[in-house]
mmCIF file of C-alpha atoms in Angstrom:
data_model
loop_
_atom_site.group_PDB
_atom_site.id
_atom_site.type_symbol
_atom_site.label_atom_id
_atom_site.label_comp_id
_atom_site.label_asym_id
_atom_site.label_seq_id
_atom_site.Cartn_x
_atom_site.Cartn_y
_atom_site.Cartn_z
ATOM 1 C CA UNK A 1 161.542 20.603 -70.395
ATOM 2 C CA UNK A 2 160.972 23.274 -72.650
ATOM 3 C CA UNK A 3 159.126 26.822 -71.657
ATOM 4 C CA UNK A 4 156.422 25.606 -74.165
ATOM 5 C CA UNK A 5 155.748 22.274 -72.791
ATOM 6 C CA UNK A 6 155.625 24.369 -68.672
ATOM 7 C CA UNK A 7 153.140 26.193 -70.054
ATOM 8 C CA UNK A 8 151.110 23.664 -72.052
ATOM 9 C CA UNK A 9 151.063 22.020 -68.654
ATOM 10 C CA UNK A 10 150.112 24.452 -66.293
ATOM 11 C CA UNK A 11 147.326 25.290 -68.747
ATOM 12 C CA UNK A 12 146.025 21.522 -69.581
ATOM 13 C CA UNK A 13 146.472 21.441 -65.368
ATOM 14 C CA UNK A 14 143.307 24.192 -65.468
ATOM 15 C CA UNK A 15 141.715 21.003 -67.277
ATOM 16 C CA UNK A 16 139.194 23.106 -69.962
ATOM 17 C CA UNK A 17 140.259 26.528 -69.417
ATOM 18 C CA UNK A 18 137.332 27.733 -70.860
ATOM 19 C CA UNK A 19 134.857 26.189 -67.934
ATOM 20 C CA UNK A 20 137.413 27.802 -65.753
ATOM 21 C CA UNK A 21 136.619 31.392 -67.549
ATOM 22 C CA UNK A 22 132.922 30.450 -67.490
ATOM 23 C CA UNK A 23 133.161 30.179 -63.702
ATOM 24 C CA UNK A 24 134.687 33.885 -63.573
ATOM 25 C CA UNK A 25 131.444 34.994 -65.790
ATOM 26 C CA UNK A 26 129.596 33.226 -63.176
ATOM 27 C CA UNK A 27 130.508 35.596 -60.823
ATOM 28 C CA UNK A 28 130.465 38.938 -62.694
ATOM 29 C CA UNK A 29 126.823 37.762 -62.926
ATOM 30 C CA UNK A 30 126.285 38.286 -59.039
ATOM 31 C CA UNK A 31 124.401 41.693 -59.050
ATOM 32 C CA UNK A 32 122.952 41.503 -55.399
ATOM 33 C CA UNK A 33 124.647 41.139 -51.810
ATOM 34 C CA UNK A 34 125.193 37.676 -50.921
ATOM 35 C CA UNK A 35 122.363 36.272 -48.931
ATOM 36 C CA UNK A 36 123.195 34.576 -45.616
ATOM 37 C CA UNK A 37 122.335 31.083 -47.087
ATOM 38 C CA UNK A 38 124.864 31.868 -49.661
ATOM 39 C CA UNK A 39 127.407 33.119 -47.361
ATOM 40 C CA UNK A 40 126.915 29.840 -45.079
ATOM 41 C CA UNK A 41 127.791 28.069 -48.839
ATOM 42 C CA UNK A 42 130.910 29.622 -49.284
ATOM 43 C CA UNK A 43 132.084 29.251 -45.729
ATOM 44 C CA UNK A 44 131.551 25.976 -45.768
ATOM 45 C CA UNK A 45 133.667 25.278 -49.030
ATOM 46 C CA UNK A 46 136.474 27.338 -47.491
ATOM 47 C CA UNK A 47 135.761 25.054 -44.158
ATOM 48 C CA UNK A 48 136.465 21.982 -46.476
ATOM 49 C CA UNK A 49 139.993 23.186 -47.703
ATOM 50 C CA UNK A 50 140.674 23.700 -44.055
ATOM 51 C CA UNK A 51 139.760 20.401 -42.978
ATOM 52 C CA UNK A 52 142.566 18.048 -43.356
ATOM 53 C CA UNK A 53 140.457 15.158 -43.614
ATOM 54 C CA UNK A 54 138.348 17.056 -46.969
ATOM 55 C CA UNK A 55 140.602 19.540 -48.402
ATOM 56 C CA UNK A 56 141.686 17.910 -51.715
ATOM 57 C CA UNK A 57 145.466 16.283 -52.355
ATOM 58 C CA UNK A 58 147.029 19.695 -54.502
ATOM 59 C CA UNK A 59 146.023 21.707 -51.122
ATOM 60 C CA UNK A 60 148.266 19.632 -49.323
ATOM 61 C CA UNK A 61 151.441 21.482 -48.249
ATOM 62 C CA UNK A 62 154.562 19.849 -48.476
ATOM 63 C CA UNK A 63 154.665 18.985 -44.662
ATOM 64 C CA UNK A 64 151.079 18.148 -44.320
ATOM 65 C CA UNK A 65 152.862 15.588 -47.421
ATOM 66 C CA UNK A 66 155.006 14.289 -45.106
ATOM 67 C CA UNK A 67 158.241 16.242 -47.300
ATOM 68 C CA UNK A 68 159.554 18.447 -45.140
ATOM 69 C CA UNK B 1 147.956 24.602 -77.244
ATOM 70 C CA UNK B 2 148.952 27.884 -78.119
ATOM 71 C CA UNK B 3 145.948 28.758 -79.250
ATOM 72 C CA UNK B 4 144.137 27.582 -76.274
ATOM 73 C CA UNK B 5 146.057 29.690 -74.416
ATOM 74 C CA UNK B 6 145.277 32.530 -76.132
ATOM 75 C CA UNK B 7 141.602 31.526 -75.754
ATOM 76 C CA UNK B 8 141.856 31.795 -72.554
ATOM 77 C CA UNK B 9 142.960 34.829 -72.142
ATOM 78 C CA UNK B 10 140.695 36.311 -74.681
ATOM 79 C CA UNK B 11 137.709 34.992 -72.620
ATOM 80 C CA UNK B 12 139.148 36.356 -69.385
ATOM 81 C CA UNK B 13 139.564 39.624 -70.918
ATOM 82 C CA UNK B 14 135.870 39.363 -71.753
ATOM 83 C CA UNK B 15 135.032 38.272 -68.426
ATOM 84 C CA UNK B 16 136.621 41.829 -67.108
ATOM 85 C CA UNK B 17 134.849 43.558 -69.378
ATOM 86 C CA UNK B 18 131.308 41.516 -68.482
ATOM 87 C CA UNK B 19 132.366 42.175 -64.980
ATOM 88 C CA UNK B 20 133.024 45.736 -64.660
ATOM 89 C CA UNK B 21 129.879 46.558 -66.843
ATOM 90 C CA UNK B 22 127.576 44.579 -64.935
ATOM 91 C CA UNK B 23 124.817 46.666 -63.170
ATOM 92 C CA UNK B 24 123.572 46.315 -59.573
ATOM 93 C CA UNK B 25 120.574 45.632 -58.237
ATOM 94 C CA UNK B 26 118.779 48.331 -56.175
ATOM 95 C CA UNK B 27 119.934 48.572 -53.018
ATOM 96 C CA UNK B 28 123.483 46.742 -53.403
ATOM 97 C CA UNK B 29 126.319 48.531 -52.179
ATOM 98 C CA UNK B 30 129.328 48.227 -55.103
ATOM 99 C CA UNK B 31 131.937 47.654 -52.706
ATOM 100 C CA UNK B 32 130.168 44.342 -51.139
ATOM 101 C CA UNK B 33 129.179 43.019 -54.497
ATOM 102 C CA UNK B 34 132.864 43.226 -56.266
ATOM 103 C CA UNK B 35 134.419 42.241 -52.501
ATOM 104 C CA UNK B 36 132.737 38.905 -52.476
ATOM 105 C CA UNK B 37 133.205 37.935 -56.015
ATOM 106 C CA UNK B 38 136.456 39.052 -55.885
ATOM 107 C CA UNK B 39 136.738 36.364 -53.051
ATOM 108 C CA UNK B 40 134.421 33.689 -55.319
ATOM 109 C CA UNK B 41 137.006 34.409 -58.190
ATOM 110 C CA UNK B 42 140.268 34.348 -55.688
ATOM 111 C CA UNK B 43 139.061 31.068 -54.228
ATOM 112 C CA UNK B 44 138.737 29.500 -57.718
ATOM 113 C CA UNK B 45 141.766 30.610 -59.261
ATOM 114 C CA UNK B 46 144.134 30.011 -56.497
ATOM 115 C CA UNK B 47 142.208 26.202 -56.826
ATOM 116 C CA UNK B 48 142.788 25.577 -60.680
ATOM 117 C CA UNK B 49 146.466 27.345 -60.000
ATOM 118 C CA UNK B 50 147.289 25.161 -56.827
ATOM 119 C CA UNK B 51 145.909 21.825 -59.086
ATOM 120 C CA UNK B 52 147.953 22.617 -62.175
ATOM 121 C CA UNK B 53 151.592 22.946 -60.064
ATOM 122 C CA UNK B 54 150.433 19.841 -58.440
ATOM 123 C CA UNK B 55 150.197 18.445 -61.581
ATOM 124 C CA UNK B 56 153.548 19.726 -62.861
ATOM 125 C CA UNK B 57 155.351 18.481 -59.846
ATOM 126 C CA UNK B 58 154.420 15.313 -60.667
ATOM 127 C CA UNK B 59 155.825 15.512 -64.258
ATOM 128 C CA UNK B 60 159.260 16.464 -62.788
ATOM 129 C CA UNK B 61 162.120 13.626 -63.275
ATOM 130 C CA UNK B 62 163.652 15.044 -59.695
ATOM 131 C CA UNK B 63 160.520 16.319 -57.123
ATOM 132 C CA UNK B 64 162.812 17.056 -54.692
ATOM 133 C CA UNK B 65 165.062 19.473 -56.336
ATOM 134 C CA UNK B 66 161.319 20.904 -58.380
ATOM 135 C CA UNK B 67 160.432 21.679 -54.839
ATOM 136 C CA UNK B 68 163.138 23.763 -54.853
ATOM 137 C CA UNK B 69 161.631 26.462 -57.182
ATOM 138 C CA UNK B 70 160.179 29.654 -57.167
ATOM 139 C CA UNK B 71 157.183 28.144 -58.397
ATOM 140 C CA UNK B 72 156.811 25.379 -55.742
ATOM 141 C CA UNK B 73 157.766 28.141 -53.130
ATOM 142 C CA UNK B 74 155.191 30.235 -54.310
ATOM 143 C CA UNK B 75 152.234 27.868 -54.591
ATOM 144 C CA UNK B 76 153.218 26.351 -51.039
ATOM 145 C CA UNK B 77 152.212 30.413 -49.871
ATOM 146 C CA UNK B 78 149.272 29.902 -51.460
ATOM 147 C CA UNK B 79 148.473 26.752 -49.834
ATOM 148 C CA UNK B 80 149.271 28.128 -46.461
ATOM 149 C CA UNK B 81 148.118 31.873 -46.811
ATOM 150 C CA UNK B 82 145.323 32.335 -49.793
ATOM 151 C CA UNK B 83 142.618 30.790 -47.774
ATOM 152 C CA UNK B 84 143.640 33.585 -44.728
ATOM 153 C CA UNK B 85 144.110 36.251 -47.546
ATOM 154 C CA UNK B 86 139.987 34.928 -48.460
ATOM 155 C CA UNK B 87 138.844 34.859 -45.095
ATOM 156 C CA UNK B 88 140.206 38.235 -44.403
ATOM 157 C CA UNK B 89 137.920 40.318 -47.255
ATOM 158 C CA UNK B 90 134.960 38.038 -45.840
ATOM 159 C CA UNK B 91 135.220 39.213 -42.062
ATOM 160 C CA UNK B 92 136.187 42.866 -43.262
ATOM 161 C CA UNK B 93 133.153 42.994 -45.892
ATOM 162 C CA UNK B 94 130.621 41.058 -43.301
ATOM 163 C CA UNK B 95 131.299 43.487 -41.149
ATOM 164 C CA UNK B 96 131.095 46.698 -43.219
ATOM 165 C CA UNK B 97 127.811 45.043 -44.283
ATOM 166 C CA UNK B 98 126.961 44.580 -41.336
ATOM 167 C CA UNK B 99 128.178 48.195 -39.945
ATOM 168 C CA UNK B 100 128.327 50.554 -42.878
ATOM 169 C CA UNK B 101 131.353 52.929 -41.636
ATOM 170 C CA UNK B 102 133.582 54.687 -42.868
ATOM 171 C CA UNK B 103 136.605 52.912 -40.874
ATOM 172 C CA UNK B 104 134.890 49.672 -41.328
ATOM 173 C CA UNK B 105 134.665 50.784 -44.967
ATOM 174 C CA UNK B 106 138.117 51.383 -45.367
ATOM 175 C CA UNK B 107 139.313 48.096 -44.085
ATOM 176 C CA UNK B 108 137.175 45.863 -46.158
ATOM 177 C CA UNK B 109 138.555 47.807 -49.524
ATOM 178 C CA UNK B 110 142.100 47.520 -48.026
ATOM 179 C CA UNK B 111 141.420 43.401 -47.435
ATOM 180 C CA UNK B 112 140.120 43.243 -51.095
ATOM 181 C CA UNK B 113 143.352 45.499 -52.360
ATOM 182 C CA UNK B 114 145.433 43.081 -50.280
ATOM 183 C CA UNK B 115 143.657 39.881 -52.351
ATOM 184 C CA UNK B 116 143.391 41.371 -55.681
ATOM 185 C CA UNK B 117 147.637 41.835 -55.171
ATOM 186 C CA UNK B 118 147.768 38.243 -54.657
ATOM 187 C CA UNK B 119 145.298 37.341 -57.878
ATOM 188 C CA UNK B 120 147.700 39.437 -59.393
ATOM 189 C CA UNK B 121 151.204 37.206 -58.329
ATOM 190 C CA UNK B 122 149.548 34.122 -59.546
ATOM 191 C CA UNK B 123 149.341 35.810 -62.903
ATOM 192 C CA UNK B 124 152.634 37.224 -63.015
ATOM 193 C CA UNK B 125 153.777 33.680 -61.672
ATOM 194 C CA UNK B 126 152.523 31.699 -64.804
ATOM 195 C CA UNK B 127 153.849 34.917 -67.181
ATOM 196 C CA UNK B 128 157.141 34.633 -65.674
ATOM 197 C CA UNK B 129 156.843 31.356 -66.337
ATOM 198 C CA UNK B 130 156.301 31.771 -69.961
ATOM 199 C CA UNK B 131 159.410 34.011 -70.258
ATOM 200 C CA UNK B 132 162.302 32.488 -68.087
ATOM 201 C CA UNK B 133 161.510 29.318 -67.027
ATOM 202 C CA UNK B 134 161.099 27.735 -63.751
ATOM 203 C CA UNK B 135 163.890 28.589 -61.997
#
């Protein structure tokens, strides 16, 4: 494997780069404190990566795998 | 695919700029504001970053010896660390908002320093990358 095709794939892995851009303009477009309903929303999306049982597969270390 | 790339980082160059030229509203204190979209952003790109050498590993002819890589390595940090690296700016800014101080100042712009040095390996991970290869 070429250095081309590593980087062709680690980009196509972002899956529509520009969405994934869009989502940083999302956030420069936060111009007030968080409100605690919003803060409860982002815990609970970091709760979910924590969770085995919800965090998606490519969060998976290699041991929680079963590799290592 | 090249120039997709280069989109890319053409639009994330824009995003900076967007970013850093955004105005507050009244009464929003700078440092809470860029502290929790830094963590927004970090959570995001570590995501898309964590998904794509999850995808690449399963391209690989020999996983094992992939896992081997500085690239692997470095993403399995990620998976055990950037949620702790996350949850550290959150307590830190939560708790300057929630005690302005100067000490409890200090800590939350040393948790988001901390962060934005990570944000900053994952892009020197995929330029390195680009330039030498997984090694």
């Amino acid at each position: 494997m070429g250095t081309a095709e590593i980087i062709s794939l680690v980009i196509s892995g972002l899956e529509e780069g520009v969405p994934y851009v869009i989502k940083l303009i999302d956030a420069a477009k936060q111009k007030g404190e968080l409100t605690p309903e919003q803060e409860a929303a982002f815990d609970a999306r970091i709760a979910a990566l924590q969770n085995p049982d919800t965090k998606p597969e490519w969060w998976k270390t290699d041991s929680e795998r079963g590799l290592s | 695919m090249k120039h997709k790339y280069k989109q890319v980082i053409l639009l994330l160059v824009l995003s900076l700029v967007v970013w850093n030229g955004c105005a507050l509203n009244p009464g929003a204190r700078q440092l809470v504001v860029r502290s929790e979209q830094a963590q927004e952003v970090a959570l995001d790109t570590f995501d898309a970053f964590l998904k794509a050498e999850r995808l690449w590993e399963t391209k690989q002819s020999d996983p094992t010896e992939y896992r081997k890589s500085q690239l692997h390595q470095y993403a399995e940090t990620v998976r055990k660390q950037g949620l702790s690296w996350i949850n550290s700016v959150k307590a830190t800014t939560r708790l300057y908002k929630a005690t302005p101080t100067a000490d409890t100042k200090q800590a939350a712009t040393e948790a988001q320093a901390n962060l934005s040095t990570q944000l900053n390996i994952v892009n020197t991970t995929l330029t390195a990358i680009s330039t030498t290869g997984v090694k």
